[in-house]
Each structure stands twice: as structure tokens, then as C-alpha cells.
Coordinates of N, CA and C in Angstrom, one line a residue:
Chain J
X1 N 27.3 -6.0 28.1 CA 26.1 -5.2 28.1 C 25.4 -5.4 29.5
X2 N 25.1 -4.6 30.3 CA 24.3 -4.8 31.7 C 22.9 -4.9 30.8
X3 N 22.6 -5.9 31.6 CA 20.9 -6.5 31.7 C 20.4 -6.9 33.1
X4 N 19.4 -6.1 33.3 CA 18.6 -6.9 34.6 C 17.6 -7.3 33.9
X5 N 16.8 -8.6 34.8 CA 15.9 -9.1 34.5 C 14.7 -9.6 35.3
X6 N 13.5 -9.2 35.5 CA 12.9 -9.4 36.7 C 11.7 -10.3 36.3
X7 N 11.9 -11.0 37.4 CA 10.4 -12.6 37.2 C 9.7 -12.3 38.4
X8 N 9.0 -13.4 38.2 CA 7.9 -13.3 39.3 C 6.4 -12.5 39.7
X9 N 6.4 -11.8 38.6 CA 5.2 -11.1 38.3 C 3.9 -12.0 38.4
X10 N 3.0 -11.7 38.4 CA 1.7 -12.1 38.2 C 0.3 -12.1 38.8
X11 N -0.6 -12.6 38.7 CA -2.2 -12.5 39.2 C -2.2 -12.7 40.9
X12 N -2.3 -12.1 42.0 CA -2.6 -12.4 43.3 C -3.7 -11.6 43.7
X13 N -4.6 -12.7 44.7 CA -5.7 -11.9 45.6 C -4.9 -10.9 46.4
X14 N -6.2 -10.0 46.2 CA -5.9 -8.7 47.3 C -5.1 -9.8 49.0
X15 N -4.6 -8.8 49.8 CA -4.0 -10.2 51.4 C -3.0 -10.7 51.0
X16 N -3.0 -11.4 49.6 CA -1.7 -12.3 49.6 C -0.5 -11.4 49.1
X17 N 0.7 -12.7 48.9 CA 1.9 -12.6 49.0 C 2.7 -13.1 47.4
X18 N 3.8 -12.0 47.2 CA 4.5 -12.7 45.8 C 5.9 -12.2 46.2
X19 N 6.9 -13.1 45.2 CA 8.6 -12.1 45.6 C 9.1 -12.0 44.4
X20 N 9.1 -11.4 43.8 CA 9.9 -10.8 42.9 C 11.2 -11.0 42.8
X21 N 11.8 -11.4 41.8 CA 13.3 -11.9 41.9 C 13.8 -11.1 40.5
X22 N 15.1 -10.6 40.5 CA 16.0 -10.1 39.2 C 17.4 -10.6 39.8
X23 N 17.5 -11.2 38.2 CA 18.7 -11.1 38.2 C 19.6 -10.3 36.9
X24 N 20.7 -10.5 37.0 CA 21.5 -9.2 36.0 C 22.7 -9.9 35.8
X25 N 23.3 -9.3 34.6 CA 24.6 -9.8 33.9 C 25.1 -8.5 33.6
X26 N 26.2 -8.5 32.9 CA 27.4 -7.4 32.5 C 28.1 -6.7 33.5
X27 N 28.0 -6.8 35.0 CA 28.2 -6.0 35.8 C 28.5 -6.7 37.0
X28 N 29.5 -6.1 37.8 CA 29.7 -7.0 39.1 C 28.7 -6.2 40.1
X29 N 27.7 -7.7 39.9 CA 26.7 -7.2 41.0 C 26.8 -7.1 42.3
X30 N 27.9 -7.4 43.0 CA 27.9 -7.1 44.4 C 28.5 -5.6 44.1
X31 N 29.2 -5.0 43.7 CA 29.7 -3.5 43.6 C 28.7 -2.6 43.4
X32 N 27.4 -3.1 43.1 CA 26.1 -2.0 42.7 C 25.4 -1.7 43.5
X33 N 24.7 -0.5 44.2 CA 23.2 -0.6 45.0 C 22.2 -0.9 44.0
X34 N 21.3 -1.3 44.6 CA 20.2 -1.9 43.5 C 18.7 -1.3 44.2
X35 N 17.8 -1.0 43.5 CA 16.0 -1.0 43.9 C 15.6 -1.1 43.3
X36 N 14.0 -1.4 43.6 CA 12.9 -1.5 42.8 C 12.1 -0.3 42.8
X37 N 11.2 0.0 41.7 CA 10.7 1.4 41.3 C 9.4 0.6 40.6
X38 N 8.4 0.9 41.1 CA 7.1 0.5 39.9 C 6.6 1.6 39.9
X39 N 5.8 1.3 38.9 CA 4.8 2.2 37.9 C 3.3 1.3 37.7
X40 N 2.7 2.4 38.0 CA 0.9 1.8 38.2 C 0.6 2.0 36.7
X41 N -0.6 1.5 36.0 CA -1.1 1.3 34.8 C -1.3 3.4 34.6
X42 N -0.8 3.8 33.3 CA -1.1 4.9 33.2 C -0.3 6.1 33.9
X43 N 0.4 5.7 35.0 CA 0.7 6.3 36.1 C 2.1 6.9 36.3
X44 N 2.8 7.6 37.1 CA 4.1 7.8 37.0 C 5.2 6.6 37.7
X45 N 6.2 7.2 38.0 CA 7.4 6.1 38.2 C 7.4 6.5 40.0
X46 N 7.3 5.3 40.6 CA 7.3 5.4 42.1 C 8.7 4.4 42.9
X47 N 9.6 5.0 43.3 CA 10.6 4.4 43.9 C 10.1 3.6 44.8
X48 N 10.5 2.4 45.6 CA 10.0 1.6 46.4 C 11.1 1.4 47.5
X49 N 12.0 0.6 46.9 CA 13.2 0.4 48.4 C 14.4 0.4 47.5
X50 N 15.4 0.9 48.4 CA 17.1 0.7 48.2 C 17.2 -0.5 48.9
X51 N 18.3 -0.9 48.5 CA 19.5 -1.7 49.0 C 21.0 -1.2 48.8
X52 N 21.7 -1.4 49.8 CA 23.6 -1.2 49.2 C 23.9 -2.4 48.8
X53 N 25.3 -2.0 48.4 CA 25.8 -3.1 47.6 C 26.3 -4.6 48.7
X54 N 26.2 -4.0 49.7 CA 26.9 -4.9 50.8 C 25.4 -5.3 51.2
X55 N 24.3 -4.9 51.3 CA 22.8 -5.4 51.5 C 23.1 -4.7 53.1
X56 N 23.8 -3.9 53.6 CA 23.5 -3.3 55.3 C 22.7 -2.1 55.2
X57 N 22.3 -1.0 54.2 CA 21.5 -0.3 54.2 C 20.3 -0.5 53.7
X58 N 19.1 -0.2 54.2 CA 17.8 -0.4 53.4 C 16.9 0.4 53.6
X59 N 16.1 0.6 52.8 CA 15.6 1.8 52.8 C 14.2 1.8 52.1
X60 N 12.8 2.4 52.4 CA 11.6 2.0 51.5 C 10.6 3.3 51.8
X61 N 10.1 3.2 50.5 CA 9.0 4.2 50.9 C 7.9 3.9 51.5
X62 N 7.1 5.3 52.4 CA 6.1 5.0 53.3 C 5.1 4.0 53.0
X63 N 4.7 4.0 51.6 CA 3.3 3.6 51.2 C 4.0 1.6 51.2
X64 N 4.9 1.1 51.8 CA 5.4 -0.2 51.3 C 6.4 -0.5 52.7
X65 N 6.6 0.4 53.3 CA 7.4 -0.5 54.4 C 6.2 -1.2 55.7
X66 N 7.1 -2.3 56.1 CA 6.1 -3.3 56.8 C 5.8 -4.2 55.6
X67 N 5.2 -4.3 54.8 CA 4.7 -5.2 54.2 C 5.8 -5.9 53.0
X68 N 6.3 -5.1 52.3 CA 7.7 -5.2 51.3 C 8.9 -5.7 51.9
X69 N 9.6 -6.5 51.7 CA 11.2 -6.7 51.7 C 11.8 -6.7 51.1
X70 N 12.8 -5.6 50.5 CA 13.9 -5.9 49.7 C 15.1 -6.8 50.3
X71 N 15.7 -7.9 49.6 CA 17.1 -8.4 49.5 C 17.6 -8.5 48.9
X72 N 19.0 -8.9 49.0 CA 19.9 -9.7 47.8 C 21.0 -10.7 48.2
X73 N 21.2 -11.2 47.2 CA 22.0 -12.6 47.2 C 23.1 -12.4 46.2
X74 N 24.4 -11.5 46.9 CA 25.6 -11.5 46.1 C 25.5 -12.4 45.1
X75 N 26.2 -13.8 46.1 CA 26.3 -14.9 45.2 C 25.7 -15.3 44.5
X76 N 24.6 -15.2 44.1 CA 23.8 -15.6 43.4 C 23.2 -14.2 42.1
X77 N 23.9 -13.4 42.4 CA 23.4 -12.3 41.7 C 21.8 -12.1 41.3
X78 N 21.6 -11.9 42.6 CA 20.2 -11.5 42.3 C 19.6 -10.7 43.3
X79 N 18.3 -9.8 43.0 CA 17.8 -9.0 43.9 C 16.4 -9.8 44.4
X80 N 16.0 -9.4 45.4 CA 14.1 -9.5 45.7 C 14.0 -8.9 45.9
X81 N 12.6 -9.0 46.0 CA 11.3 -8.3 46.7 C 9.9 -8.8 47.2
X82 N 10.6 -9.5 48.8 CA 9.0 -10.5 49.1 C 7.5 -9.1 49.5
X83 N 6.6 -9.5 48.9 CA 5.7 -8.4 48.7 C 4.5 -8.9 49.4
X84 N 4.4 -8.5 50.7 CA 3.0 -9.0 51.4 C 1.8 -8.4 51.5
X85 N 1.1 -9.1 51.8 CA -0.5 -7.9 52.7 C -0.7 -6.9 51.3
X86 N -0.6 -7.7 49.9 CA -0.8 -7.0 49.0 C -2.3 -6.6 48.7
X87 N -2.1 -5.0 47.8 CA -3.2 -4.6 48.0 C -3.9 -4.1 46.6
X88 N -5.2 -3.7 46.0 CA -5.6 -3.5 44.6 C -4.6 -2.6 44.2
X89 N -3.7 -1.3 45.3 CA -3.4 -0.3 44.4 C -1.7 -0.5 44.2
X90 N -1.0 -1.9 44.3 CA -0.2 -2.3 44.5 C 0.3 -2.6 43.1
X91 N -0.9 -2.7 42.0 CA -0.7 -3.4 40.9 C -0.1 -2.3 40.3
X92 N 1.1 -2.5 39.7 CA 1.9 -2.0 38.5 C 3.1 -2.8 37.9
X93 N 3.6 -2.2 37.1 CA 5.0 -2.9 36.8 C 6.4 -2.6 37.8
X94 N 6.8 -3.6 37.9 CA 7.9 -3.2 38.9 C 9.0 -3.5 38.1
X95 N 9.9 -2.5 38.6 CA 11.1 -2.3 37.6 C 12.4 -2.8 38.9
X96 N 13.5 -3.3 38.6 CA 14.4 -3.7 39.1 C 15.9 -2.7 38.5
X97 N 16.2 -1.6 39.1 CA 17.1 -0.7 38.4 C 18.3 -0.7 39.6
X98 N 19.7 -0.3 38.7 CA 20.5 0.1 39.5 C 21.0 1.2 40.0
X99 N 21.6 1.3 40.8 CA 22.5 2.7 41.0 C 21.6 3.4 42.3
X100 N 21.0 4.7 42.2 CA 20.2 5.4 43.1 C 21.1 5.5 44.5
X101 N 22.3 5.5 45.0 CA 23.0 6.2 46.0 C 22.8 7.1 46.0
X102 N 23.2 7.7 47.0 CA 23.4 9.1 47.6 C 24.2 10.1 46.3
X103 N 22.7 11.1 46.0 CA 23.0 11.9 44.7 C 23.5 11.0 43.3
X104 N 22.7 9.7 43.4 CA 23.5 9.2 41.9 C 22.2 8.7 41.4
X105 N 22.3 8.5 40.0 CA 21.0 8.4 39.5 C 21.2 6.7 39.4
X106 N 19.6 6.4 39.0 CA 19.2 5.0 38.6 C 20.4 5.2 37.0
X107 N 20.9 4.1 36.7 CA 21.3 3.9 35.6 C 21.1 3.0 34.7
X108 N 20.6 1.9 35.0 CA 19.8 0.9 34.3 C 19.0 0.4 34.8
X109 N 17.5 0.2 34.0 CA 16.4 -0.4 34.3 C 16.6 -2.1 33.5
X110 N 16.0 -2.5 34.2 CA 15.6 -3.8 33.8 C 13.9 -3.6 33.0
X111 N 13.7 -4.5 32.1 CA 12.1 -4.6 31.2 C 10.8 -4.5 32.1
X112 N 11.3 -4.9 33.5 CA 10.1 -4.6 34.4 C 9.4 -6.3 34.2
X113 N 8.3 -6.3 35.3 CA 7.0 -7.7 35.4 C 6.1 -6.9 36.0
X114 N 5.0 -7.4 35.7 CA 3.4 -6.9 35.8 C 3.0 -7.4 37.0
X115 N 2.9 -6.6 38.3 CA 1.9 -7.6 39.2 C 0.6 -7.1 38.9
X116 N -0.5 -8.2 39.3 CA -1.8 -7.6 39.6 C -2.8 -8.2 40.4
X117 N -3.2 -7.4 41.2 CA -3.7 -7.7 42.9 C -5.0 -7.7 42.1
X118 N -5.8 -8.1 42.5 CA -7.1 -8.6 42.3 C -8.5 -9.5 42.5
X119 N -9.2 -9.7 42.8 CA -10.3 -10.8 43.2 C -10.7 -11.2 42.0
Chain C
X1 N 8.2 15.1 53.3 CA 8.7 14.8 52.4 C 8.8 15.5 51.6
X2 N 10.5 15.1 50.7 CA 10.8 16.5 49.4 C 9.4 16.3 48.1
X3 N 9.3 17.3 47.4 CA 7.9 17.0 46.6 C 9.0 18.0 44.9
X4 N 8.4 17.1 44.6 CA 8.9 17.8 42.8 C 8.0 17.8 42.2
X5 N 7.7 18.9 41.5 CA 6.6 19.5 40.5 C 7.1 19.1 39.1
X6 N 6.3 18.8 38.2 CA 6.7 18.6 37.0 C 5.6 19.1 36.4
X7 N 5.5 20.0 35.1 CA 4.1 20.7 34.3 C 3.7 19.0 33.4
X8 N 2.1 18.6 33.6 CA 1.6 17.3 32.8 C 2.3 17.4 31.5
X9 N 1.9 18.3 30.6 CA 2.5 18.4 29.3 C 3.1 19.2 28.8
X10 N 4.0 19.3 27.7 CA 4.7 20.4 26.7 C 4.3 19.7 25.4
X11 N 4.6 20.8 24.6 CA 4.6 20.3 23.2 C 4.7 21.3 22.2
X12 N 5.5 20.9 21.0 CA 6.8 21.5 20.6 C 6.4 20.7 19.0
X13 N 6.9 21.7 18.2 CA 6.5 21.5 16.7 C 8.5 20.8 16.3
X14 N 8.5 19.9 15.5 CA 9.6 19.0 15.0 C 10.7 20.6 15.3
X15 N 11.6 20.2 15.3 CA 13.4 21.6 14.7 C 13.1 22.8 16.1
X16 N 12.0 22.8 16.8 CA 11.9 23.2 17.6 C 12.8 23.2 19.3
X17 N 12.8 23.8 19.9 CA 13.2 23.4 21.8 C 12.5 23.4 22.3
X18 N 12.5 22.0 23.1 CA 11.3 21.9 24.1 C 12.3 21.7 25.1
X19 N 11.7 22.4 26.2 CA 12.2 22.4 27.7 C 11.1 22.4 28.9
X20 N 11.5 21.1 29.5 CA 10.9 20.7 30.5 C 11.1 21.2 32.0
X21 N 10.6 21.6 32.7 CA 10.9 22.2 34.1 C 10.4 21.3 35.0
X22 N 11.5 21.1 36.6 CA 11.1 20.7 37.9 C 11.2 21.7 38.8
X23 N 10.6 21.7 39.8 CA 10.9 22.7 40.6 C 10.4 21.9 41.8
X24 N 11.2 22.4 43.0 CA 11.5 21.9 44.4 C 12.2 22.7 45.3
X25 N 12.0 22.8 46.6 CA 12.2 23.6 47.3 C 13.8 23.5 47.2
X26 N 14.0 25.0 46.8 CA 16.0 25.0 47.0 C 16.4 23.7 46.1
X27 N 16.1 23.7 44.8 CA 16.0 22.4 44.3 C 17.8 22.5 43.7
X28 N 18.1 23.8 43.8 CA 19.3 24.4 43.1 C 20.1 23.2 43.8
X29 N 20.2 23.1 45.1 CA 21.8 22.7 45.8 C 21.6 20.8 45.5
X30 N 20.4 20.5 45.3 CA 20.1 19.4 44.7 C 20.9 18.6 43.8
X31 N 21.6 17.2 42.9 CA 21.7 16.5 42.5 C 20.2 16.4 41.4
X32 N 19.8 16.9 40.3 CA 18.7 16.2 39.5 C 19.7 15.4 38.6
X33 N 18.5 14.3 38.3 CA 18.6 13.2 37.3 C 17.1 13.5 36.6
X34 N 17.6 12.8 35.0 CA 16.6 12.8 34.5 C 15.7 11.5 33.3
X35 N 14.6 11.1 33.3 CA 14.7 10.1 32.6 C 13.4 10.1 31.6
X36 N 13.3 9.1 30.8 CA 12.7 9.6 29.6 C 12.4 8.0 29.1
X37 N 10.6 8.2 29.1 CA 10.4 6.7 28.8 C 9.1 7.0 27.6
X38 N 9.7 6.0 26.9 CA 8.7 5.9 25.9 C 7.2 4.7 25.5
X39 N 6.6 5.0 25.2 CA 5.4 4.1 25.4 C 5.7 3.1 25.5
X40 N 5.4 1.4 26.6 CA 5.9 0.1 26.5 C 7.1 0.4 26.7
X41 N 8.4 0.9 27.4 CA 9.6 1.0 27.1 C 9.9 1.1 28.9
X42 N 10.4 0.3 29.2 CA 11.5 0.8 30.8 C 12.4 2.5 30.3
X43 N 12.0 3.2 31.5 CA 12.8 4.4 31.3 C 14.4 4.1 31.1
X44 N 14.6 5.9 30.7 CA 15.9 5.7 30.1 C 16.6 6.5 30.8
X45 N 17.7 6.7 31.4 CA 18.2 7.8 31.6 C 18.8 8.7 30.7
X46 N 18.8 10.0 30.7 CA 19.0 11.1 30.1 C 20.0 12.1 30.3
X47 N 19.7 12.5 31.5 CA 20.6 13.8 32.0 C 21.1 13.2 33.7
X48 N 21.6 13.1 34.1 CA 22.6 13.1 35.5 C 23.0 14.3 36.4
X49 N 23.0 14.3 37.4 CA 23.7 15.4 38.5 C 23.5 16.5 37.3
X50 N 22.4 17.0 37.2 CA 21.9 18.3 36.5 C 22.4 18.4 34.7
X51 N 23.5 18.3 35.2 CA 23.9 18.7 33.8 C 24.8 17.2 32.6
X52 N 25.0 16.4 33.3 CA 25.7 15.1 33.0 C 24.9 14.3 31.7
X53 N 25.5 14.4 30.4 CA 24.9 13.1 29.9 C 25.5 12.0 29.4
X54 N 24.6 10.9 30.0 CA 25.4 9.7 29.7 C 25.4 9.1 28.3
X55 N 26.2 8.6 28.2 CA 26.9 8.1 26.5 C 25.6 7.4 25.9
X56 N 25.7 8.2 25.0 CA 24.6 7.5 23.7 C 23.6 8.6 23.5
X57 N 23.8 9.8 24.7 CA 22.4 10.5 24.7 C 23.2 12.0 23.6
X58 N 22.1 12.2 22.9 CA 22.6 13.4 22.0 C 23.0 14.7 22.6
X59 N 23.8 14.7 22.2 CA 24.4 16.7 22.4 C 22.8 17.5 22.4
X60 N 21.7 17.1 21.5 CA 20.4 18.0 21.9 C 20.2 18.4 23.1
X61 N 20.3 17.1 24.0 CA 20.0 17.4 25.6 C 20.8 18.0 26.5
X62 N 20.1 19.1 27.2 CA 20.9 19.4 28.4 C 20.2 20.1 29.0
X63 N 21.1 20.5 30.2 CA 20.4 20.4 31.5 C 20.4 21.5 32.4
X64 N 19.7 21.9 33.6 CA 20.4 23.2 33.9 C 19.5 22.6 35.8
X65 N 20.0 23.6 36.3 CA 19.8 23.5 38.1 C 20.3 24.4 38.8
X66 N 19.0 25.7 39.2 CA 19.3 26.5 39.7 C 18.4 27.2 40.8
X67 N 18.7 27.4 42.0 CA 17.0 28.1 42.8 C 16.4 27.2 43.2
X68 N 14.6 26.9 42.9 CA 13.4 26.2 43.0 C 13.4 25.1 41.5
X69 N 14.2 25.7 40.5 CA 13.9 24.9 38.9 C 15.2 24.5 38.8
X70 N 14.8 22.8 37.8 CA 15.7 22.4 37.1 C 15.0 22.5 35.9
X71 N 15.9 22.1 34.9 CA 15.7 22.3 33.6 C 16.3 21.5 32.8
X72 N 15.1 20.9 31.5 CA 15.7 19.9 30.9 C 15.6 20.2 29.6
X73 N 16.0 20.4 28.4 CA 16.1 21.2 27.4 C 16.6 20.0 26.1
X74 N 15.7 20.0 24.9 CA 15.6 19.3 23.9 C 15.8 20.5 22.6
X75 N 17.1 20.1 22.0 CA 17.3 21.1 21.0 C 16.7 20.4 20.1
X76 N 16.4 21.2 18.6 CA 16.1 20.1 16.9 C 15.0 19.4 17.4
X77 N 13.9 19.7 18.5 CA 13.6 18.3 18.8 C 13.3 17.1 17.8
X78 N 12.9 15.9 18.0 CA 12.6 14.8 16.6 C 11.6 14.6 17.3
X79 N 10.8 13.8 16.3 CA 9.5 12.9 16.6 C 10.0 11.7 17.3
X80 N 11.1 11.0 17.4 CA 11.8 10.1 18.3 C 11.7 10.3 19.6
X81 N 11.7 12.1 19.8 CA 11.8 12.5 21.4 C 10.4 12.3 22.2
X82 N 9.4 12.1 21.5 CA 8.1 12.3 21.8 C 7.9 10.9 23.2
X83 N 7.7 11.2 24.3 CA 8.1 10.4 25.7 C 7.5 11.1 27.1
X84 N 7.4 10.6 28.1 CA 7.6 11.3 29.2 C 9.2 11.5 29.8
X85 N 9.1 12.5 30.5 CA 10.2 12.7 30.8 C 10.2 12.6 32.6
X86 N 10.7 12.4 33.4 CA 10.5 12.2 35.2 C 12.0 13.1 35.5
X87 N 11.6 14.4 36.6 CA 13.0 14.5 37.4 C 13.1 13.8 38.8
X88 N 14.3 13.4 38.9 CA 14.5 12.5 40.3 C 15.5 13.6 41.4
X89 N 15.5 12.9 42.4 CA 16.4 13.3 43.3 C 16.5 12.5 44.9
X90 N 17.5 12.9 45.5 CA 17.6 12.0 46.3 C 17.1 13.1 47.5
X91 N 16.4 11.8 48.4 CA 16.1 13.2 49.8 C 16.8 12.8 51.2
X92 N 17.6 13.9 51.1 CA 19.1 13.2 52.3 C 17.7 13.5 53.5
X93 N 16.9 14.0 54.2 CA 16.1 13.8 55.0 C 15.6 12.6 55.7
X94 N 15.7 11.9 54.7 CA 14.9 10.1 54.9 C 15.6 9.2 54.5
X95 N 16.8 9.5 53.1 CA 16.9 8.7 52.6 C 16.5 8.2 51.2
X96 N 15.5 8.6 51.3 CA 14.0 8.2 50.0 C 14.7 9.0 48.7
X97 N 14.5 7.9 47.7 CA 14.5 8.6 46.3 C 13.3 8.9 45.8
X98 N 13.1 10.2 44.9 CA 11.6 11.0 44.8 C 11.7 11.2 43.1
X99 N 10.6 11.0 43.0 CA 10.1 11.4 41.3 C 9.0 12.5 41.0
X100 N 9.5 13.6 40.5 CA 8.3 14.4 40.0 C 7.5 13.2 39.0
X101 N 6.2 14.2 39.0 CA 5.0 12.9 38.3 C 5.2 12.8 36.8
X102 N 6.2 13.4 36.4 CA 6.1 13.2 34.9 C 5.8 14.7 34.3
X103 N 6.4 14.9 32.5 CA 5.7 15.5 31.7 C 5.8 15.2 30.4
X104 N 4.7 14.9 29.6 CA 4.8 14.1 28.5 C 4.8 15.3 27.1
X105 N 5.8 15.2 26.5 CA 6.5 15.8 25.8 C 5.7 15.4 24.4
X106 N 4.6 16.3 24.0 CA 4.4 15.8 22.6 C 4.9 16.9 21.1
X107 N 5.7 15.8 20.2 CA 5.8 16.6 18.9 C 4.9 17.0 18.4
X108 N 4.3 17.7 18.3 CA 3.1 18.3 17.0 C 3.5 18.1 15.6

């Protein structure tokens, strides 16, 4: 059964910094592209960054590049996402999914973690 | 940037068809995906490259992609279907993967 699973969520002041880590089973994770996609309270589903399976392509939306990094660690089968210069409207759940190449859909979501930017 | 329209709501009495629309410029020659999340729930995928469903998902669902509209089509609907539904696509322009905002499908 593919499972991702994403940690690192939690309470940060507006300015600071958190990284998000998933990892996943059932699936040979270096053969997969992977990203992250959050969702604000209430709100719809917002893509954030690709990665390829090899980690040489990358890719992010406007509202997150500069401050976001996606990576990954074959070996270690796992994804990030170091998340800086974070901001109030930053808070949502972030989802850790696979797939999203060129014309291919997300195919599995992981349960998602809550961040929330805050004072 | 590519932009997808999605209508806020539908809503559809039980044994009924509810069909959800995207639309996007020349959305026809497009790749849609489609996904479907339920309250507290990580989305699901549903429909693939327009018309594709992936295993587990009922023969109710299907799909269509043609022109400015896709189309996402719930036969019998059940009170199980009752969700938002998101269409995706990829925008060879940038790169960027894009999400219409949603439309939340309620059973009456």
C-alpha cells in the first residue's frame, strides 16, 4: 500500500522558519516525482513546488519561491520543504503527494500537517 | 498564468447526475485530472487525463474534455459523493501545476 506521511507541522511566528519532512512506503521512491500542495483553512488546494525523481528539476509557485525549498533524500526516502520568511497567510495544511509530471496527475496524497504562522 | 474556472456549487437530489464543469482557455488539448475531497479527508483522485479512472473509483464517474470545458459527471449520485471536487492541469508555459478553486457538490 503507498503511504506518505508528513511531520513537522506546527505553531511559528510570522519571519520564522520550519521544514517539513515526508516520508513514504509501498513505492520505490526514487522512481516518483513528488510535491507539496497546501490548503488554507476553508480554502482550495494550492500546488507549491515539484521535484523529479532524480531531484534535477524544480519547480514552485510564485506566491513561495525565494522563501520555500523543496528537496529530497533518495536514500533516505524522504521529501522536504524548508519554509522561510514565513507569513500569516502561509498557514494551511500541507499535503505531501505524488506523481504531478508533465500531464500526469497527483496520485497519492499523504494525511497532510497543519502549519500555523502566528503571533 | 493558465487560470481554471470551477462553478462554487452543484447540487443534485440522491439517483440523480451531477456534473461538474472546468473551463480554461483551449482547455480541450489539455491533460485534466480530477480530485475529490471530503470533509477532514486528503483529496482523492478521481478522473485522470480527462477521461481515465483509476481503480477503486466507480463506473458512475466519467469524464469528458473538449474546447474551453471539461467535464466531470456523477451518475446514481449517493450521499457518499457529497465532497468538493478540484480540476487540475499542468501549465507547459511555466511549468506550474494549477487548480480550479473547487466545486462542492451537495446531495439534497
Amino acid at each position: 500500500e503507498v503511504q506518505l506521511v508528513e511531520s513537522g507541522g506546527g505553531l511559528v511566528q510570522p519571519g520564522g522558519s520550519l521544514r517539513l519532512s515526508c516520508t513514504v512506503s509501498g513505492f520505490i521512491f526514487g522512481d516518483f516525482e513528488l510535491n507539496w500542495v497546501r490548503q488554507a483553512p476553508g480554502k482550495g488546494l494550492e500546488w507549491l513546488a515539484y521535484i523529479s525523481s532524480g531531484g534535477r528539476a524544480i519547480y514552485y509557485t510564485d506566491s513561495v519561491k525565494g522563501r520555500f525549498i523543496i528537496s529530497r533524500d533518495n536514500a533516505k526516502k524522504s521529501l522536504f520543504l524548508q519554509m522561510n520568511s514565513l507569513r500569516v497567510e502561509d498557514t494551511a495544511t500541507y499535503y505531501c503527494v505524488r506523481g504531478g509530471g508533465i500531464n500526469l496527475p497527483f496520485d497519492s496524497w499523504g494525511q497532510g500537517t497543519l502549519v500555523t504562522v502566528s503571533s | 498564468s493558465y487560470v481554471l474556472n470551477q462553478p462554487p456549487s452543484v447540487a443534485v437530489a440522491p439517483g440523480k447526475t451531477a456534473t461538474m464543469t472546468c473551463e480554461g482557455d483551449n482547455l480541450g488539448i489539455r491533460s485534466v485530472h480530477w480530485y475529490q475531497q471530503k470533509p477532514g479527508q486528503a483529496p482523492v483522485l478521481v478522473m485522470y487525463n480527462d477521461r481515465g479512472r483509476p481503480s477503486g473509483i466507480p463506473e458512475r464517474f466519467s469524464g469528458s474534455n473538449s474546447g474551453n470545458t471539461a467535464t466531470l459527471t456523477i451518475s446514481r449520485v449517493e450521499a457518499g459523493d457529497e465532497a468538493a471536487y478540484y480540476c487540475q492541469v499542468w501549465d507547459n508555459s511555466n511549468d506550474h501545476r494549477v487548480f480550479g478553486d473547487g466545486t462542492k457538490l451537495t446531495v439534497l
